[in-house]
PDB file of N, CA and C in Angstrom:
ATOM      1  N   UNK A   1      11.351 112.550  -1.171  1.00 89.00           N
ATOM      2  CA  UNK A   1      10.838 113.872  -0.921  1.00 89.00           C
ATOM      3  C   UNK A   1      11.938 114.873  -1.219  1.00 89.00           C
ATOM      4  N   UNK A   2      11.627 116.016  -1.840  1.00 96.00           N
ATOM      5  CA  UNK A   2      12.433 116.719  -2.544  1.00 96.00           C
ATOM      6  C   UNK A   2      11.848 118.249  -2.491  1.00 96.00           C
ATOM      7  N   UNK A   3      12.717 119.348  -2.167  1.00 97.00           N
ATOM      8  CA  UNK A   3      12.151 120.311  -2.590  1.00 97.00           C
ATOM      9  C   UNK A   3      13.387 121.329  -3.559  1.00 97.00           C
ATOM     10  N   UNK A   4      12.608 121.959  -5.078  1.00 98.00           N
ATOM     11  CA  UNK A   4      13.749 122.595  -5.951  1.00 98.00           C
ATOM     12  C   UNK A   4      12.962 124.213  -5.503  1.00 98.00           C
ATOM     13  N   UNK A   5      14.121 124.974  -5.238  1.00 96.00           N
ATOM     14  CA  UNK A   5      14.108 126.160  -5.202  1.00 96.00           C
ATOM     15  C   UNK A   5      14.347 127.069  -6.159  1.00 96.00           C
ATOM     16  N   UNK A   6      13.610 127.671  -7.152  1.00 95.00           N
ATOM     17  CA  UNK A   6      14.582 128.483  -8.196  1.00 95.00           C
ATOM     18  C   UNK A   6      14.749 129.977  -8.306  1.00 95.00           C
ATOM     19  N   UNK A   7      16.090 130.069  -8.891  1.00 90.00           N
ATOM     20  CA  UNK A   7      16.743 131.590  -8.732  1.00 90.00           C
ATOM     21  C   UNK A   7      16.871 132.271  -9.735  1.00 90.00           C
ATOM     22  N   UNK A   8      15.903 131.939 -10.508  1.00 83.00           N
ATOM     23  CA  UNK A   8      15.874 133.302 -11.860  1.00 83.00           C
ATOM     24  C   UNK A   8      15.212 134.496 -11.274  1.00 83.00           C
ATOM     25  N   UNK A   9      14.209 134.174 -10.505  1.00 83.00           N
ATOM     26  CA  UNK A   9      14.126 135.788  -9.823  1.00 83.00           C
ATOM     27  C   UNK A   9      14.804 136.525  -9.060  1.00 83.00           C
ATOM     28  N   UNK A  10      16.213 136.134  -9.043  1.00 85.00           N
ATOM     29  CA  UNK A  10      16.926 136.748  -7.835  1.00 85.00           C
ATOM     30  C   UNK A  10      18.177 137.490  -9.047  1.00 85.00           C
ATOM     31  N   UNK A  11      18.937 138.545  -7.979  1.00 86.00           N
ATOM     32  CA  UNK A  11      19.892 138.862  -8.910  1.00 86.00           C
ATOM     33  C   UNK A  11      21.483 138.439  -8.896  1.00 86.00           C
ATOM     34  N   UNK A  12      21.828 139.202  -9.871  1.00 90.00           N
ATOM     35  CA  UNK A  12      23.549 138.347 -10.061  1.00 90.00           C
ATOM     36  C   UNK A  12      23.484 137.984 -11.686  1.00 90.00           C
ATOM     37  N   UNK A  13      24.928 137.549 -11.979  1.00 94.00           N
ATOM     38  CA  UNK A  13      25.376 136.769 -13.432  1.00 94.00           C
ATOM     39  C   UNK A  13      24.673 135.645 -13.640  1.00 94.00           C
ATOM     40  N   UNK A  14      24.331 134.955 -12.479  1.00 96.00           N
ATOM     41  CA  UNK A  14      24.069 133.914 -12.403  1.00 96.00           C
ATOM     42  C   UNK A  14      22.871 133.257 -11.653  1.00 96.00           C
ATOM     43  N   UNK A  15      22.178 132.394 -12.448  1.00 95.00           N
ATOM     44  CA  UNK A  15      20.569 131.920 -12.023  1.00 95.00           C
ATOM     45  C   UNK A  15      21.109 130.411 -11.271  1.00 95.00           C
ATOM     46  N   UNK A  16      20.686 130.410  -9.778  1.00 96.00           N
ATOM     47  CA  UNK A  16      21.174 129.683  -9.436  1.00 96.00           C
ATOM     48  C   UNK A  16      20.172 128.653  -8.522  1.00 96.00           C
ATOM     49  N   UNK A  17      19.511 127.466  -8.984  1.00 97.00           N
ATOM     50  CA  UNK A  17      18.814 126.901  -8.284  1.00 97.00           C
ATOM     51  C   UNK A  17      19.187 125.873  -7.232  1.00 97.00           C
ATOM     52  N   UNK A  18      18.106 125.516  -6.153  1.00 98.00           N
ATOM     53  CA  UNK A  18      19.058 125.220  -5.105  1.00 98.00           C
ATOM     54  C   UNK A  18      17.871 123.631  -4.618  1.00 98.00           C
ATOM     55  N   UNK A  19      18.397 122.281  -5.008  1.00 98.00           N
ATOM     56  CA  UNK A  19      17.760 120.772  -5.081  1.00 98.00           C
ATOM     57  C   UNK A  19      17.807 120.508  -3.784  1.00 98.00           C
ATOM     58  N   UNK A  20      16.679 120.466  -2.194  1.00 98.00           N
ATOM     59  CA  UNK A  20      16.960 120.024  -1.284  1.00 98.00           C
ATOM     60  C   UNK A  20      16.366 118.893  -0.962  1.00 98.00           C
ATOM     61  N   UNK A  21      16.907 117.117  -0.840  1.00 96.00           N
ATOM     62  CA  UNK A  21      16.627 116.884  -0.481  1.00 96.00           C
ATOM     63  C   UNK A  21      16.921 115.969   0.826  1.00 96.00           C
ATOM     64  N   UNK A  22      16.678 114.523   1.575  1.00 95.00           N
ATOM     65  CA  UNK A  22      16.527 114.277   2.480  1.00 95.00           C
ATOM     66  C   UNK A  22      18.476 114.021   3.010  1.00 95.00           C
ATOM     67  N   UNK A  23      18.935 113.324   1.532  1.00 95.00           N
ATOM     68  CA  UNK A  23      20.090 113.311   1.474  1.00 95.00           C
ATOM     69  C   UNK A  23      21.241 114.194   1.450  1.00 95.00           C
ATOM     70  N   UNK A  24      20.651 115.567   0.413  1.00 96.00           N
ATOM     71  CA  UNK A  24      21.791 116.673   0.235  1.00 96.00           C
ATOM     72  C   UNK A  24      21.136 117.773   0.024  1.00 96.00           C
ATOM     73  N   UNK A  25      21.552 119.013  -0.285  1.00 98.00           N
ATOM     74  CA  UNK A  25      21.648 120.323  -0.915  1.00 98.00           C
ATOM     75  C   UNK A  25      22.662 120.612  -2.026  1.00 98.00           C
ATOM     76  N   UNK A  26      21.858 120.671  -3.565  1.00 98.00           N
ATOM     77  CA  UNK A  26      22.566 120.530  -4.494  1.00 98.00           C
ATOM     78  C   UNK A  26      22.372 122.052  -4.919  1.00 98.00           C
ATOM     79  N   UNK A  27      23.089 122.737  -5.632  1.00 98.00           N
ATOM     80  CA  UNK A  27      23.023 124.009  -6.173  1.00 98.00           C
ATOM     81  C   UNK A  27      23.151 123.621  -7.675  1.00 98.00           C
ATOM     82  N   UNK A  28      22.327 124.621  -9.069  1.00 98.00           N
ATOM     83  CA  UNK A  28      22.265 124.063 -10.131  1.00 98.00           C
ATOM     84  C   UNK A  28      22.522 125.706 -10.941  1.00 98.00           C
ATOM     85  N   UNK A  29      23.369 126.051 -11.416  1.00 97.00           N
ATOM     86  CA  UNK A  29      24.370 127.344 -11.695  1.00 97.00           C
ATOM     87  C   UNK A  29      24.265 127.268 -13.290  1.00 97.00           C
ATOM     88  N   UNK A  30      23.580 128.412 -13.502  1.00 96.00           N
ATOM     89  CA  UNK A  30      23.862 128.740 -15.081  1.00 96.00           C
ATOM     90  C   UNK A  30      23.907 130.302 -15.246  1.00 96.00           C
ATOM     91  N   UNK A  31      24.208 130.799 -16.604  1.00 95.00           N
ATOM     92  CA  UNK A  31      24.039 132.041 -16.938  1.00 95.00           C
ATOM     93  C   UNK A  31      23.079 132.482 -17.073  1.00 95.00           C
ATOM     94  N   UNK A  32      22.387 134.158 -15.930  1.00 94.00           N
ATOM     95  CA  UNK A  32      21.760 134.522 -16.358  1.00 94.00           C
ATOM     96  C   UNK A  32      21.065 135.153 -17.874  1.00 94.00           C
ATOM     97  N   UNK A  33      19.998 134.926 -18.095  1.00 94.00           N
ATOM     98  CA  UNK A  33      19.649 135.302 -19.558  1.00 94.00           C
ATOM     99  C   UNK A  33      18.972 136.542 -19.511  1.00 94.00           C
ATOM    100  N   UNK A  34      19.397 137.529 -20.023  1.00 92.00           N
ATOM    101  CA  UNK A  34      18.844 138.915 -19.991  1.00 92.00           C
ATOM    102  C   UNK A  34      17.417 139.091 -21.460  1.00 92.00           C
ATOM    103  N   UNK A  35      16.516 138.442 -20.828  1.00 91.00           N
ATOM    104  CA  UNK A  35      15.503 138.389 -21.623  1.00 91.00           C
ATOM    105  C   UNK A  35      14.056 138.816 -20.804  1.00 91.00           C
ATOM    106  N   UNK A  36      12.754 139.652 -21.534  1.00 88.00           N
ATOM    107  CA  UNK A  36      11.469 140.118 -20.948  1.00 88.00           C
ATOM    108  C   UNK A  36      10.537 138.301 -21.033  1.00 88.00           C
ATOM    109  N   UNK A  37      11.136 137.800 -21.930  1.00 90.00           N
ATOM    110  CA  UNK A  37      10.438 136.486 -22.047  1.00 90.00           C
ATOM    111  C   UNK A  37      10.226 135.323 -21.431  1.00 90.00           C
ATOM    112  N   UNK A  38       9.648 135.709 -20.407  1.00 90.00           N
ATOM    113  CA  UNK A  38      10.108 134.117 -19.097  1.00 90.00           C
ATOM    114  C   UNK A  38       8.849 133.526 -18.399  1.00 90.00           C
ATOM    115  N   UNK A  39       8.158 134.009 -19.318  1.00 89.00           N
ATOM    116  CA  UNK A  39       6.427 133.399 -19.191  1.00 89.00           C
ATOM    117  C   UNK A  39       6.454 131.750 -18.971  1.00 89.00           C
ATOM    118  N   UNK A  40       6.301 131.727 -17.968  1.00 89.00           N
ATOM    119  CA  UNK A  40       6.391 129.832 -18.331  1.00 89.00           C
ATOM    120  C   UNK A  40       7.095 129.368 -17.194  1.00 89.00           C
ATOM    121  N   UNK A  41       8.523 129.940 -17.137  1.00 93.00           N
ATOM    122  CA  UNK A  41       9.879 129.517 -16.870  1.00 93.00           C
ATOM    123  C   UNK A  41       9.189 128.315 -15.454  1.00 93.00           C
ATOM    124  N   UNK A  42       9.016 128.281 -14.696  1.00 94.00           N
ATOM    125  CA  UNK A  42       8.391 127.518 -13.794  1.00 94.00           C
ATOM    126  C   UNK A  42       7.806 125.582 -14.235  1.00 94.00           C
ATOM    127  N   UNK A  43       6.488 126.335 -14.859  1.00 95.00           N
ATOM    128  CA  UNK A  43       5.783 125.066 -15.445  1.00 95.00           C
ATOM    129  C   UNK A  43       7.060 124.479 -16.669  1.00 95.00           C
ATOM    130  N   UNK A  44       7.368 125.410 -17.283  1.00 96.00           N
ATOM    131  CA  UNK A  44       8.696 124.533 -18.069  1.00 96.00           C
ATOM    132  C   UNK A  44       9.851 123.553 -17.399  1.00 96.00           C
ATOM    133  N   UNK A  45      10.494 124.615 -17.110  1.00 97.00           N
ATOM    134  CA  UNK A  45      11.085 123.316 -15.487  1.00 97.00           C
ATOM    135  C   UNK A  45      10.597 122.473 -15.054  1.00 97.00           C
ATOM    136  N   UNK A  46       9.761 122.270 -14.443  1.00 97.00           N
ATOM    137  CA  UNK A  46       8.927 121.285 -13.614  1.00 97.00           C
ATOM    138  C   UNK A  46       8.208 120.089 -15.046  1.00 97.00           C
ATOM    139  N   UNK A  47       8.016 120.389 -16.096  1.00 97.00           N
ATOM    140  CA  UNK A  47       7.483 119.493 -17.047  1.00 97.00           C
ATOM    141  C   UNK A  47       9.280 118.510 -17.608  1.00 97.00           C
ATOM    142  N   UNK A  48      10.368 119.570 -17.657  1.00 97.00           N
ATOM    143  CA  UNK A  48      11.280 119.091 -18.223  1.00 97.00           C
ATOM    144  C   UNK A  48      11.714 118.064 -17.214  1.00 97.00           C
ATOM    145  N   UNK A  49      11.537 118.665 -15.709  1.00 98.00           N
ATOM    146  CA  UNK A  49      12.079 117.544 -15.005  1.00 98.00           C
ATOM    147  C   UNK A  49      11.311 115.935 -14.856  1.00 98.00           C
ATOM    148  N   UNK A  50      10.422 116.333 -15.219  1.00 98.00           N
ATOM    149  CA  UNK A  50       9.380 114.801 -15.399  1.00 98.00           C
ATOM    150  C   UNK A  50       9.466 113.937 -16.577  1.00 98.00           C
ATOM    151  N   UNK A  51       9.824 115.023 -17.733  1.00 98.00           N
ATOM    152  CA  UNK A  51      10.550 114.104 -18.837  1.00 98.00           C
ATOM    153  C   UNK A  51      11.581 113.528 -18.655  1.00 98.00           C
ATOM    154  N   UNK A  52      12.550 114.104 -18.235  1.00 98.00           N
ATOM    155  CA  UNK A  52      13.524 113.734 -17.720  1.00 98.00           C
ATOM    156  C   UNK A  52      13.634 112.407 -16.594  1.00 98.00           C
ATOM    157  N   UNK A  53      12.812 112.484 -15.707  1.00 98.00           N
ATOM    158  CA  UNK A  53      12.576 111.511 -14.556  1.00 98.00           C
ATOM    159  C   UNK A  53      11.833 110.319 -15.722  1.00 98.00           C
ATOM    160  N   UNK A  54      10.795 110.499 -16.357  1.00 98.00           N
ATOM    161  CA  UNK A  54       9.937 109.327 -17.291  1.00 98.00           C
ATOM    162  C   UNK A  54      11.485 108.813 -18.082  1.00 98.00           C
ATOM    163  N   UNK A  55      12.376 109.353 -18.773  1.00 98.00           N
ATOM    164  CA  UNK A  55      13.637 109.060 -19.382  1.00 98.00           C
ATOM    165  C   UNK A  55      14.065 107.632 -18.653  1.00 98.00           C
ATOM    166  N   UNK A  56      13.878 107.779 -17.377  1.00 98.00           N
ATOM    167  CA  UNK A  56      14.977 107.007 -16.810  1.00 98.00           C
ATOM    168  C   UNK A  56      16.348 107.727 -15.528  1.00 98.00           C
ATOM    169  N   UNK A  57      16.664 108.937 -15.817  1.00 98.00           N
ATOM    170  CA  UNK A  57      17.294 109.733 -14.767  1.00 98.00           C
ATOM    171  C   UNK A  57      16.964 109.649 -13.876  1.00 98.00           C
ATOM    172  N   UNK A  58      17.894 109.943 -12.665  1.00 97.00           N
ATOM    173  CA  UNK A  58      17.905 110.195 -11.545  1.00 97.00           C
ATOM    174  C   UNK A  58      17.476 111.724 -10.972  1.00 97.00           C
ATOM    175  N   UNK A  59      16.733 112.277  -9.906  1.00 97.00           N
ATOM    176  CA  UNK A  59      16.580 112.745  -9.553  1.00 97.00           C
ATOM    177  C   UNK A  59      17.502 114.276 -10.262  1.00 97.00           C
ATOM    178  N   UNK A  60      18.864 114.419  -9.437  1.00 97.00           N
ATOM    179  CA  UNK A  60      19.680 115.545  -9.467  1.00 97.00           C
ATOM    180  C   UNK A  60      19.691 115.435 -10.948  1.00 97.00           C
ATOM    181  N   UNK A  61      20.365 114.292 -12.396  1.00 98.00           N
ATOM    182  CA  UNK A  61      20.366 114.705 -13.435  1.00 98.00           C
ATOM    183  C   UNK A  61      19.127 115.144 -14.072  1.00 98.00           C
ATOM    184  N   UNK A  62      18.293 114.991 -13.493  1.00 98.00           N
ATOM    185  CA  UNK A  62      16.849 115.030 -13.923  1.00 98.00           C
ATOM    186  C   UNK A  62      17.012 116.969 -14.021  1.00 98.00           C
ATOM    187  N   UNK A  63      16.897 117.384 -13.269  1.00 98.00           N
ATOM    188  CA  UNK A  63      17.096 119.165 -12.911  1.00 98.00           C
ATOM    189  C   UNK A  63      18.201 119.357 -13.297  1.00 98.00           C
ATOM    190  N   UNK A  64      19.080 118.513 -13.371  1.00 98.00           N
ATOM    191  CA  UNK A  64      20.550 119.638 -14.306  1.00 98.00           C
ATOM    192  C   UNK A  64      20.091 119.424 -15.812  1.00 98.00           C
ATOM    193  N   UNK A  65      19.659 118.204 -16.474  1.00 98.00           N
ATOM    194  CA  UNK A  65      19.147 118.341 -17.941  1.00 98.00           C
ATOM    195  C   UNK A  65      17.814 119.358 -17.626  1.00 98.00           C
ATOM    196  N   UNK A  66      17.017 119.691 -17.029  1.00 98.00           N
ATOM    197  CA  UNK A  66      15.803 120.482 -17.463  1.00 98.00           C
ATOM    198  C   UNK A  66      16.190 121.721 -17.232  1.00 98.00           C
ATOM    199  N   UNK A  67      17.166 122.241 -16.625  1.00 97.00           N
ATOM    200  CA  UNK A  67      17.542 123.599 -16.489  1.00 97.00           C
ATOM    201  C   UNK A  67      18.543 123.666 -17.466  1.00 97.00           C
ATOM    202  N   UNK A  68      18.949 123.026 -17.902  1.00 97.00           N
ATOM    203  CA  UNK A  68      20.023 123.193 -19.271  1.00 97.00           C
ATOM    204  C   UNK A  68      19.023 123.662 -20.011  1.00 97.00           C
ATOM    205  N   UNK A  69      18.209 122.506 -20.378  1.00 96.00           N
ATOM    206  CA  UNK A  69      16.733 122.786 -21.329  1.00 96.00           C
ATOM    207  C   UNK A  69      15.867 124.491 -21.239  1.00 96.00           C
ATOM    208  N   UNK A  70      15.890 124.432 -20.126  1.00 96.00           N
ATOM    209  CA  UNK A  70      14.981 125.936 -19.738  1.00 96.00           C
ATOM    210  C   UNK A  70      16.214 127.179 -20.515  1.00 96.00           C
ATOM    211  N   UNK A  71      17.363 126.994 -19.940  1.00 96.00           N
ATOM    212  CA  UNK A  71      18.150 128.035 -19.888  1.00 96.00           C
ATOM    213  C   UNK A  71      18.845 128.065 -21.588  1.00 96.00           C
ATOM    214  N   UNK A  72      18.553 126.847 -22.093  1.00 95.00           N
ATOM    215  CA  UNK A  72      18.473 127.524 -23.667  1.00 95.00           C
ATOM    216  C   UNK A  72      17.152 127.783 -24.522  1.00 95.00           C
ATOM    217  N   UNK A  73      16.030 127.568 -24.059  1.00 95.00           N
ATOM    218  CA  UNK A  73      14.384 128.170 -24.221  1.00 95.00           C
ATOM    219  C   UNK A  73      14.646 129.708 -23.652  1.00 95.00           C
ATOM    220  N   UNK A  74      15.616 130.128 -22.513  1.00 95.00           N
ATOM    221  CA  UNK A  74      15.462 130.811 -22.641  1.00 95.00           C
ATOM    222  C   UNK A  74      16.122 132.092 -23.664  1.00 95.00           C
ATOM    223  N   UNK A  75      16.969 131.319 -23.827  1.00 95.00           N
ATOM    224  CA  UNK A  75      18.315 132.401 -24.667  1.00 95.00           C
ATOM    225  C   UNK A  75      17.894 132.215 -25.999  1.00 95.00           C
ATOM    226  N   UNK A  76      17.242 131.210 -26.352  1.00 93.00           N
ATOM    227  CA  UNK A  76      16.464 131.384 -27.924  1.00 93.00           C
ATOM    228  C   UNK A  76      15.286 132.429 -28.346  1.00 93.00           C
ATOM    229  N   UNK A  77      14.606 133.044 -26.827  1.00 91.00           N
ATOM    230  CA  UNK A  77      13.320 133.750 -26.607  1.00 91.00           C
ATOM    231  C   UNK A  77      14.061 134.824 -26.853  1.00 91.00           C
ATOM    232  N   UNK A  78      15.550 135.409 -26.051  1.00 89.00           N
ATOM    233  CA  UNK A  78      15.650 136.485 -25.790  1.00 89.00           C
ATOM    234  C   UNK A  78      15.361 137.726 -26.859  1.00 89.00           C
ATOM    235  N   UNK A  79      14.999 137.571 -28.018  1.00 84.00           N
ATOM    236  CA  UNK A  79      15.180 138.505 -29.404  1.00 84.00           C
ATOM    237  C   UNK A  79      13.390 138.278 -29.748  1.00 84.00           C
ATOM    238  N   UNK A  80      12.984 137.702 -30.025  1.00 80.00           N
ATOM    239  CA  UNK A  80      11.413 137.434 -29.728  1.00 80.00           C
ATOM    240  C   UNK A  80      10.654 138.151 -29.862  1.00 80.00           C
ATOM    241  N   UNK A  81       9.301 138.714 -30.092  1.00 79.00           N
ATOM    242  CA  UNK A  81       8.564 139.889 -29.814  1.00 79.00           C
ATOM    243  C   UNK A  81       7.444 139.144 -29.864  1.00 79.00           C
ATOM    244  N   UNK A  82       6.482 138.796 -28.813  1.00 74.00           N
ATOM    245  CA  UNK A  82       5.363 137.983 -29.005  1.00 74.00           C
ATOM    246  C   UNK A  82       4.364 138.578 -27.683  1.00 74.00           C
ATOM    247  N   UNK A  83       3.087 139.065 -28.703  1.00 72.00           N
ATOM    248  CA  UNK A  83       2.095 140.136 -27.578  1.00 72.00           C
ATOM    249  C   UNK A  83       3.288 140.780 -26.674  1.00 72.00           C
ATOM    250  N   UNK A  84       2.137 141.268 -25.584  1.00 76.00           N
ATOM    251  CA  UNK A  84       2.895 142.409 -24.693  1.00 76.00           C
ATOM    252  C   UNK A  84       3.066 142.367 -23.521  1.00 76.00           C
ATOM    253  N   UNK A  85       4.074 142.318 -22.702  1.00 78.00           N
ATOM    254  CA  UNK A  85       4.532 142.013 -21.806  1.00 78.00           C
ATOM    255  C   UNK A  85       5.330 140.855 -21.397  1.00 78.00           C
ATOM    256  N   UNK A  86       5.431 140.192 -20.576  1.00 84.00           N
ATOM    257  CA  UNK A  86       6.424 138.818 -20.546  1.00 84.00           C
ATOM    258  C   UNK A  86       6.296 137.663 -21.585  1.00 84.00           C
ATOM    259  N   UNK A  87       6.670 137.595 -22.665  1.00 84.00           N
ATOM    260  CA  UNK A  87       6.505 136.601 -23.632  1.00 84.00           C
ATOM    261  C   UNK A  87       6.965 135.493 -23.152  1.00 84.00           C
ATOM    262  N   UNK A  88       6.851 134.238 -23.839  1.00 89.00           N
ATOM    263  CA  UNK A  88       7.068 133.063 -23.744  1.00 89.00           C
ATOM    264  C   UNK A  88       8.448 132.833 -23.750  1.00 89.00           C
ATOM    265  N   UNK A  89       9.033 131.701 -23.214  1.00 91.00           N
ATOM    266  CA  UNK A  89      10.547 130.954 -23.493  1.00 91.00           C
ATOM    267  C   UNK A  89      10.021 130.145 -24.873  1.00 91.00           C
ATOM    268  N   UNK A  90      10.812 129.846 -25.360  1.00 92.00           N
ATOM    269  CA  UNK A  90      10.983 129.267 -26.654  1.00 92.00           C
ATOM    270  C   UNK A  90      11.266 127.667 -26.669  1.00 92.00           C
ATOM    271  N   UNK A  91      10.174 127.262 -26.669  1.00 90.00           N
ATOM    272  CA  UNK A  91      10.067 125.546 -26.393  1.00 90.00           C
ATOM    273  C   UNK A  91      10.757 125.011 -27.746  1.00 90.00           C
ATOM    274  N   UNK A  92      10.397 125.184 -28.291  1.00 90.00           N
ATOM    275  CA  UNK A  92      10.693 124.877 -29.700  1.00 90.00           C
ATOM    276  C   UNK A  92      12.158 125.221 -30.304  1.00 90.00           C
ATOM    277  N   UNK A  93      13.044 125.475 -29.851  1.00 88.00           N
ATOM    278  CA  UNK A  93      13.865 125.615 -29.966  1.00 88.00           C
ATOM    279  C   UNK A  93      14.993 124.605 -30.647  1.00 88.00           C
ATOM    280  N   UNK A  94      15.362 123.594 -29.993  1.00 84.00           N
ATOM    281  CA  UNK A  94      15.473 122.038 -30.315  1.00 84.00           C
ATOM    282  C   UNK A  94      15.373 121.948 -31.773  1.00 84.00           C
ATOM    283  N   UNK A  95      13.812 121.960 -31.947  1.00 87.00           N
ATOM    284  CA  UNK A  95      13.371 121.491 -33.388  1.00 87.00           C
ATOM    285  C   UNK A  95      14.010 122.384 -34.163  1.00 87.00           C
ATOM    286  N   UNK A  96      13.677 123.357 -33.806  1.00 79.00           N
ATOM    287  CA  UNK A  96      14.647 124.180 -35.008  1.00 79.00           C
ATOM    288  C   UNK A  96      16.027 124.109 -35.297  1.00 79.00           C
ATOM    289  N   UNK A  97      17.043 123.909 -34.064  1.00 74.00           N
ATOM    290  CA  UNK A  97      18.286 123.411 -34.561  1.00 74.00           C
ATOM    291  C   UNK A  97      18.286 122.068 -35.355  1.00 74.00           C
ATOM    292  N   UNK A  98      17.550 121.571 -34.896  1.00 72.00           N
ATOM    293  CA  UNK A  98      17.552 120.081 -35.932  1.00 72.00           C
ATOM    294  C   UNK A  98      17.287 120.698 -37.138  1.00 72.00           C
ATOM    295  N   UNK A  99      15.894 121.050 -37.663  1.00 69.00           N
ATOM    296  CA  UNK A  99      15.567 121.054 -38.922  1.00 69.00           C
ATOM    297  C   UNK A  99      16.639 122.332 -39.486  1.00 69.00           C
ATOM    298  N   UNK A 100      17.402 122.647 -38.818  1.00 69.00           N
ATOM    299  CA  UNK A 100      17.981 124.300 -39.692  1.00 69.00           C
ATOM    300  C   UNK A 100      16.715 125.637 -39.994  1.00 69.00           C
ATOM    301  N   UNK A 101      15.575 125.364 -39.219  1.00 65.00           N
ATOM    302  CA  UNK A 101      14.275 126.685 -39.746  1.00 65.00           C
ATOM    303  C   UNK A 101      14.656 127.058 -38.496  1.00 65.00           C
ATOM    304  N   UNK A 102      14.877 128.760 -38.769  1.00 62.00           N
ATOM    305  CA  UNK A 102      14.870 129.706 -37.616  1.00 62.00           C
ATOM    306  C   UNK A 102      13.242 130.392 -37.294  1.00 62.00           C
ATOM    307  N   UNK A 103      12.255 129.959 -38.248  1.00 53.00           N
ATOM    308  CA  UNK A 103      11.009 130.208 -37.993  1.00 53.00           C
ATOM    309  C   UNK A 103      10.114 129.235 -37.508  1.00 53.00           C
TER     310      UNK A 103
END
């Protein structure tokens, strides 16, 4: 039993989520991303951490790889212009460093 708390809605440099469970209180610290694009940010997390968990990981690496993951979806969105209002994080991101297409 586990509960993840997250701190992109809060303010500061830094987005800081907070892993409680029966055993510890883990804190998970990255740079805030100054982007309108964070449509998602939630269900993204929570899907990365299940990939992550299906992988084989443990719990805590499970949420430090999916918030790595989120927090460069998000810094790939930040330039973006997609419809109006909170656009998407940029899932796709990944693929594009692989293939070299910035489109």
């Amino acid at each position: 039993q586990a509960v993840l708390i997250k701190g992109g809605h809060a303010t500061g440099s830094r987005a800081i989520d907070v892993l409680v469970t029966r055993e510890s209180v883990r804190h998970f610290s990255a740079p805030r991303v100054e982007t309108h694009n964070t449509h998602g940010t939630g269900c993204t997390l929570s899907a990365a951490i299940v990939a992550y968990l299906v992988r084989g990981l443990d719990l805590e690496n499970a949420v430090a790889q999916a918030k790595s993951y989120l927090t460069s979806a998000l810094d790939a969105a930040k330039h973006q212009t997609l419809g109006a209002g909170a656009g998407p994080v940029d899932h796709l991101f990944a693929i594009r460093k692989i293939t070299g297409r910035d489109t």
